Amino acid sequence: MRRSMAALAAVTLLSLTACATDEPAASPSGSAPAGSGTGDQSKFFVQADYDAELSLLTAAPTGPADKPWEQVLNPKMVDTAKFKKTGPHKICFSNAALNNPWRQVGFKTMQAEVEAQKSRIKEFVHVDAEGKDQKQIADINDLLGKDCDALIVSPNTTATLTPAVEAACQAGLPVVVFDRGVNTKCPVTFINPIGGYGFGHVGAEFVSQKMKPGGKVLALRILPGVDVLETRWSAAKVAFDKAKVDVVGVEFTDGDPAKTKKIVDDYIQRYGTIDGVWMDAGAVAVAAVEAFQDAGKPVPPMNGEDQLDFLKIWKDKNLTAIAPTYPTYQWRTPIIAALRILDGEQVSSPWKLPQPTVTQDNLDRYLDPSMPPLHYAMCGCTDLPGYPQRWK
Amino acid sequence: MQTVQRRTLPLRLPRVRPGGVLPILAILAVLLVLVGIRQPDFLSPPSLMSFLGRSAPIILLAAGQYFVIVSGEFDLSVGSLVTAQVVVAARLIDGDPTRTWPVVLLLLAFGALVGLVNGLITTRLRVPSFITTLGMFLILVGAVYLWSDGAPKGGLSEEFRRFGRRAFEDVPLLGRVPYALLVLLALAAVAVLLMRSDFGRTLVAVGDNPRTAELSGVRVWRTRTIAFILSGLAAAAAAILLGGYSGVSFQAGAGLEFGAITAVVLGGVALGGGRGSVVGAMLGALTLELLFALMNFYGVSGALRSTVQGAIILLAVAVSATRSSSR
């Protein structure tokens, strides 16, 4: 009985491989199902914001050219005289989370900026909300009782954190919000780069221009419902619809390489070939590249981000790629802004930072093979104390 | 005592063994035909080989889960164990190729240790394995999160990744033979030999009727604990292949425990133990993967995978329940 079982197993394995003597067909089955297309526009899409961000892509920034974290696009200065205070100061920071490499690199940059300014900052208090709205609301509330001279907030989610930020404003503190926004104008300034529309547009334009007309694009998103990511996709959708490419799939990867590789692999198997890949965040770009490599297919035009593992594979494999960025150097700016506000200096509100793009032409400038694969090239950290060890 | 054991077990075996490799082979054959009609490319040697390579981790996990299930228990911790292993490996190797082999050994030891703890808690503290391994699942998920601040760190070396990613290229007839497939074949052979040994028979006897086994002189707790250790080792092997395939990931093992249990049940192994073969379990995993591939070719959303798995578990258990009650 047992022997027959083993024999059966052997026969199965053999028959599996025997089927393998079939000639591979020249093309994949032509009747592959129609793509899901780009679907309806996201409810996060606001035409005016989209137009504004796209115009910022070509706007000339004011400020020192070698310090993009101090530059401003279309500045609108606000008065801060009422917050003037003599230092050294105690600066408090309520952080949404440290749960991805982007935030880890950013926070190290912020710590280094604090160190660089240590003559002016007597104490820096950091509270990590670990990605939980409720914890961050409690964190901000706690910080209000700790004699902070200025409060920096990187909100976990926009709507839920709005009342907590309003409460901080009412306590008379200068509040600086950065990265993700809140639905109130009460903070002294809101600091972020151009934003999601700019990111999504740059990647989608590149992919649709570099691939064959009407080719098949796979769009990879992290998760639905986050404004930064929704705007990235909605701008890409506009570009793809305009270029009339065939978006065969829009899939959520959770930002996970294992899931990403599986999804891309499934699409390669289903369609035989994919002509372009667009993604709303580059952290899983390398997994997508590997899916093509392991399937023995050429890597199609795609976008990633300024994470070094992607820049490296881009250069090594000579990919047709582009990397719009959401620079981690924006973590320096809130510290600089807080100190200027406490000096009573005018600052721009909102404070829009430039958002450079890594292209084939400037790739070598950003690719530093001595830094770890999960480091971000746009850290703006090379002049800061502790570079490079702090970021390794 | 020993003689009693020897006499009773072979008598039970004929009832145990037919645990159903034929039905699963039939399903597998039907699926192969359906895939062949829809996507003939898939049956070409290179594509089939990489499919087998990609399926190797889940097949190994199914084999590991089989040992536990046939002995009458469950192991829900394997998915989180795989994730933990991948995250630990990335952090420890940190891109340094010289650390590859020590870390591989460490992972195997870690897998065995988790299995040992699962086994001892289940058998000595008499916590139902469902609860033990659910607890272990939560402990591992939490520990990994705490240890890594919720963001993966470090990196796997190319040496580590080749087990899951690379292949012998330009093999005559087959095209390419993934290392993962060779690892799978070797470990599958070990699993089959193990089940044909005295240990295998004892394991099935324990799952069939622990009381009888106990009375015949089998140390049930020890046999079941070894089953958990084997499951932990299988998870370690799967983690090495999966980590190699996809790189550092926080979801490397997400949901694999259910995939493995589905595969085992699909392969004709009775939940509750005592019936079914390890080859059936592994073929079950292969069938499940082929089913998912077919769903992909027909454009069925990947989100339906867990639904399909749930339906298979319910159906398979219902079929085997009605069959055994009609006996």
mmCIF file of N, CA, C and O in Angstrom, chain A residues 303-343:
data_model
loop_
_atom_site.group_PDB
_atom_site.id
_atom_site.type_symbol
_atom_site.label_atom_id
_atom_site.label_comp_id
_atom_site.label_asym_id
_atom_site.label_seq_id
_atom_site.Cartn_x
_atom_site.Cartn_y
_atom_site.Cartn_z
ATOM 1 N N ASN A 303 8.188 53.248 -12.057
ATOM 2 C CA ASN A 303 8.689 54.241 -11.123
ATOM 3 C C ASN A 303 8.918 53.591 -9.763
ATOM 4 O O ASN A 303 8.294 52.590 -9.420
ATOM 5 N N GLY A 304 9.844 54.166 -9.031
ATOM 6 C CA GLY A 304 10.073 53.729 -7.657
ATOM 7 C C GLY A 304 10.104 54.975 -6.806
ATOM 8 O O GLY A 304 9.360 55.910 -7.067
ATOM 9 N N GLU A 305 10.986 54.980 -5.834
ATOM 10 C CA GLU A 305 11.141 56.154 -5.008
ATOM 11 C C GLU A 305 12.637 56.287 -4.749
ATOM 12 O O GLU A 305 13.425 55.504 -5.254
ATOM 13 N N ASP A 306 13.029 57.251 -3.920
ATOM 14 C CA ASP A 306 14.460 57.473 -3.732
ATOM 15 C C ASP A 306 15.078 56.548 -2.680
ATOM 16 O O ASP A 306 16.123 56.858 -2.113
ATOM 17 N N GLN A 307 14.445 55.406 -2.421
ATOM 18 C CA GLN A 307 15.045 54.425 -1.509
ATOM 19 C C GLN A 307 16.241 53.791 -2.232
ATOM 20 O O GLN A 307 16.156 53.457 -3.410
ATOM 21 N N LEU A 308 17.348 53.624 -1.505
ATOM 22 C CA LEU A 308 18.603 53.258 -2.174
ATOM 23 C C LEU A 308 18.589 51.893 -2.839
ATOM 24 O O LEU A 308 19.267 51.679 -3.837
ATOM 25 N N ASP A 309 17.816 50.922 -2.265
ATOM 26 C CA ASP A 309 17.803 49.602 -2.896
ATOM 27 C C ASP A 309 17.286 49.703 -4.330
ATOM 28 O O ASP A 309 17.784 49.025 -5.232
ATOM 29 N N PHE A 310 16.293 50.571 -4.538
ATOM 30 C CA PHE A 310 15.753 50.737 -5.890
ATOM 31 C C PHE A 310 16.746 51.471 -6.794
ATOM 32 O O PHE A 310 16.973 51.054 -7.937
ATOM 33 N N LEU A 311 17.365 52.531 -6.275
ATOM 34 C CA LEU A 311 18.323 53.282 -7.100
ATOM 35 C C LEU A 311 19.461 52.363 -7.546
ATOM 36 O O LEU A 311 19.962 52.445 -8.663
ATOM 37 N N LYS A 312 19.846 51.448 -6.636
ATOM 38 C CA LYS A 312 20.960 50.550 -6.931
ATOM 39 C C LYS A 312 20.584 49.571 -8.043
ATOM 40 O O LYS A 312 21.329 49.396 -9.001
ATOM 41 N N ILE A 313 19.413 48.936 -7.900
ATOM 42 C CA ILE A 313 19.017 47.936 -8.904
ATOM 43 C C ILE A 313 18.739 48.643 -10.246
ATOM 44 O O ILE A 313 18.991 48.098 -11.319
ATOM 45 N N TRP A 314 18.269 49.869 -10.180
ATOM 46 C CA TRP A 314 18.035 50.698 -11.371
ATOM 47 C C TRP A 314 19.345 50.865 -12.141
ATOM 48 O O TRP A 314 19.421 50.638 -13.343
ATOM 49 N N LYS A 315 20.404 51.231 -11.408
ATOM 50 C CA LYS A 315 21.696 51.436 -12.065
ATOM 51 C C LYS A 315 22.307 50.110 -12.520
ATOM 52 O O LYS A 315 22.741 49.977 -13.657
ATOM 53 N N ASP A 316 22.293 49.108 -11.608
ATOM 54 C CA ASP A 316 22.922 47.819 -11.932
ATOM 55 C C ASP A 316 22.288 47.169 -13.154
ATOM 56 O O ASP A 316 22.968 46.589 -13.990
ATOM 57 N N LYS A 317 20.957 47.219 -13.230
ATOM 58 C CA LYS A 317 20.252 46.513 -14.299
ATOM 59 C C LYS A 317 19.866 47.446 -15.437
ATOM 60 O O LYS A 317 19.126 47.043 -16.334
ATOM 61 N N ASN A 318 20.296 48.691 -15.334
ATOM 62 C CA ASN A 318 20.041 49.648 -16.400
ATOM 63 C C ASN A 318 18.549 49.736 -16.739
ATOM 64 O O ASN A 318 18.145 49.632 -17.895
ATOM 65 N N LEU A 319 17.723 49.897 -15.714
ATOM 66 C CA LEU A 319 16.274 49.934 -15.910
ATOM 67 C C LEU A 319 15.846 51.238 -16.569
ATOM 68 O O LEU A 319 16.568 52.236 -16.534
ATOM 69 N N THR A 320 14.666 51.186 -17.171
ATOM 70 C CA THR A 320 14.013 52.412 -17.626
ATOM 71 C C THR A 320 13.125 52.844 -16.471
ATOM 72 O O THR A 320 12.053 52.287 -16.254
ATOM 73 N N ALA A 321 13.618 53.805 -15.703
ATOM 74 C CA ALA A 321 12.913 54.090 -14.455
ATOM 75 C C ALA A 321 12.963 55.568 -14.113
ATOM 76 O O ALA A 321 13.741 56.348 -14.687
ATOM 77 N N ILE A 322 12.126 55.931 -13.166
ATOM 78 C CA ILE A 322 12.117 57.287 -12.635
ATOM 79 C C ILE A 322 11.737 57.176 -11.153
ATOM 80 O O ILE A 322 11.110 56.198 -10.760
ATOM 81 N N ALA A 323 12.168 58.148 -10.377
ATOM 82 C CA ALA A 323 11.819 58.112 -8.953
ATOM 83 C C ALA A 323 11.341 59.487 -8.502
ATOM 84 O O ALA A 323 12.149 60.337 -8.138
ATOM 85 N N PRO A 324 10.016 59.705 -8.549
ATOM 86 C CA PRO A 324 9.501 60.890 -7.882
ATOM 87 C C PRO A 324 9.739 60.697 -6.381
ATOM 88 O O PRO A 324 9.890 59.559 -5.933
ATOM 89 N N THR A 325 9.822 61.773 -5.635
ATOM 90 C CA THR A 325 10.172 61.593 -4.220
ATOM 91 C C THR A 325 9.188 62.304 -3.308
ATOM 92 O O THR A 325 8.425 63.180 -3.737
ATOM 93 N N TYR A 326 9.223 61.909 -2.069
ATOM 94 C CA TYR A 326 8.543 62.611 -0.990
ATOM 95 C C TYR A 326 9.648 62.770 0.043
ATOM 96 O O TYR A 326 9.812 61.936 0.936
ATOM 97 N N PRO A 327 10.488 63.802 -0.111
ATOM 98 C CA PRO A 327 11.819 63.807 0.509
ATOM 99 C C PRO A 327 11.790 63.710 2.037
ATOM 100 O O PRO A 327 10.967 64.350 2.688
ATOM 101 N N THR A 328 12.702 62.916 2.566
ATOM 102 C CA THR A 328 12.815 62.816 4.029
ATOM 103 C C THR A 328 13.473 64.059 4.617
ATOM 104 O O THR A 328 13.432 64.243 5.823
ATOM 105 N N TYR A 329 14.059 64.929 3.751
ATOM 106 C CA TYR A 329 14.646 66.145 4.321
ATOM 107 C C TYR A 329 13.582 67.057 4.918
ATOM 108 O O TYR A 329 13.903 67.964 5.671
ATOM 109 N N GLN A 330 12.301 66.779 4.609
ATOM 110 C CA GLN A 330 11.247 67.613 5.208
ATOM 111 C C GLN A 330 11.211 67.481 6.728
ATOM 112 O O GLN A 330 10.591 68.285 7.401
ATOM 113 N N TRP A 331 11.891 66.461 7.282
ATOM 114 C CA TRP A 331 11.914 66.311 8.749
ATOM 115 C C TRP A 331 12.815 67.361 9.398
ATOM 116 O O TRP A 331 12.745 67.584 10.600
ATOM 117 N N ARG A 332 13.711 67.983 8.636
ATOM 118 C CA ARG A 332 14.560 69.042 9.196
ATOM 119 C C ARG A 332 13.760 70.328 9.373
ATOM 120 O O ARG A 332 13.978 71.093 10.316
ATOM 121 N N THR A 333 12.869 70.582 8.420
ATOM 122 C CA THR A 333 12.211 71.875 8.320
ATOM 123 C C THR A 333 11.407 72.274 9.563
ATOM 124 O O THR A 333 11.463 73.437 9.973
ATOM 125 N N PRO A 334 10.645 71.352 10.203
ATOM 126 C CA PRO A 334 9.854 71.774 11.366
ATOM 127 C C PRO A 334 10.713 72.348 12.495
ATOM 128 O O PRO A 334 10.289 73.284 13.175
ATOM 129 N N ILE A 335 11.921 71.802 12.678
ATOM 130 C CA ILE A 335 12.810 72.311 13.726
ATOM 131 C C ILE A 335 13.241 73.737 13.372
ATOM 132 O O ILE A 335 13.181 74.657 14.202
ATOM 133 N N ILE A 336 13.641 73.899 12.102
ATOM 134 C CA ILE A 336 14.060 75.228 11.640
ATOM 135 C C ILE A 336 12.901 76.216 11.761
ATOM 136 O O ILE A 336 13.053 77.335 12.262
ATOM 137 N N ALA A 337 11.701 75.765 11.359
ATOM 138 C CA ALA A 337 10.521 76.633 11.410
ATOM 139 C C ALA A 337 10.205 77.013 12.858
ATOM 140 O O ALA A 337 9.938 78.186 13.155
ATOM 141 N N ALA A 338 10.258 76.040 13.755
ATOM 142 C CA ALA A 338 9.927 76.310 15.163
ATOM 143 C C ALA A 338 10.872 77.367 15.732
ATOM 144 O O ALA A 338 10.433 78.296 16.428
ATOM 145 N N LEU A 339 12.157 77.232 15.426
ATOM 146 C CA LEU A 339 13.122 78.201 15.955
ATOM 147 C C LEU A 339 12.885 79.598 15.363
ATOM 148 O O LEU A 339 12.967 80.600 16.064
ATOM 149 N N ARG A 340 12.567 79.658 14.073
ATOM 150 C CA ARG A 340 12.290 80.961 13.467
ATOM 151 C C ARG A 340 11.060 81.597 14.091
ATOM 152 O O ARG A 340 11.019 82.811 14.320
ATOM 153 N N ILE A 341 10.041 80.777 14.351
ATOM 154 C CA ILE A 341 8.812 81.301 14.960
ATOM 155 C C ILE A 341 9.120 81.845 16.358
ATOM 156 O O ILE A 341 8.647 82.919 16.738
ATOM 157 N N LEU A 342 9.936 81.112 17.110
ATOM 158 C CA LEU A 342 10.272 81.556 18.475
ATOM 159 C C LEU A 342 11.161 82.808 18.447
ATOM 160 O O LEU A 342 11.262 83.518 19.440
ATOM 161 N N ASP A 343 11.812 83.033 17.304
ATOM 162 C CA ASP A 343 12.566 84.279 17.125
ATOM 163 C C ASP A 343 11.651 85.422 16.690
ATOM 164 O O ASP A 343 12.108 86.561 16.542
#
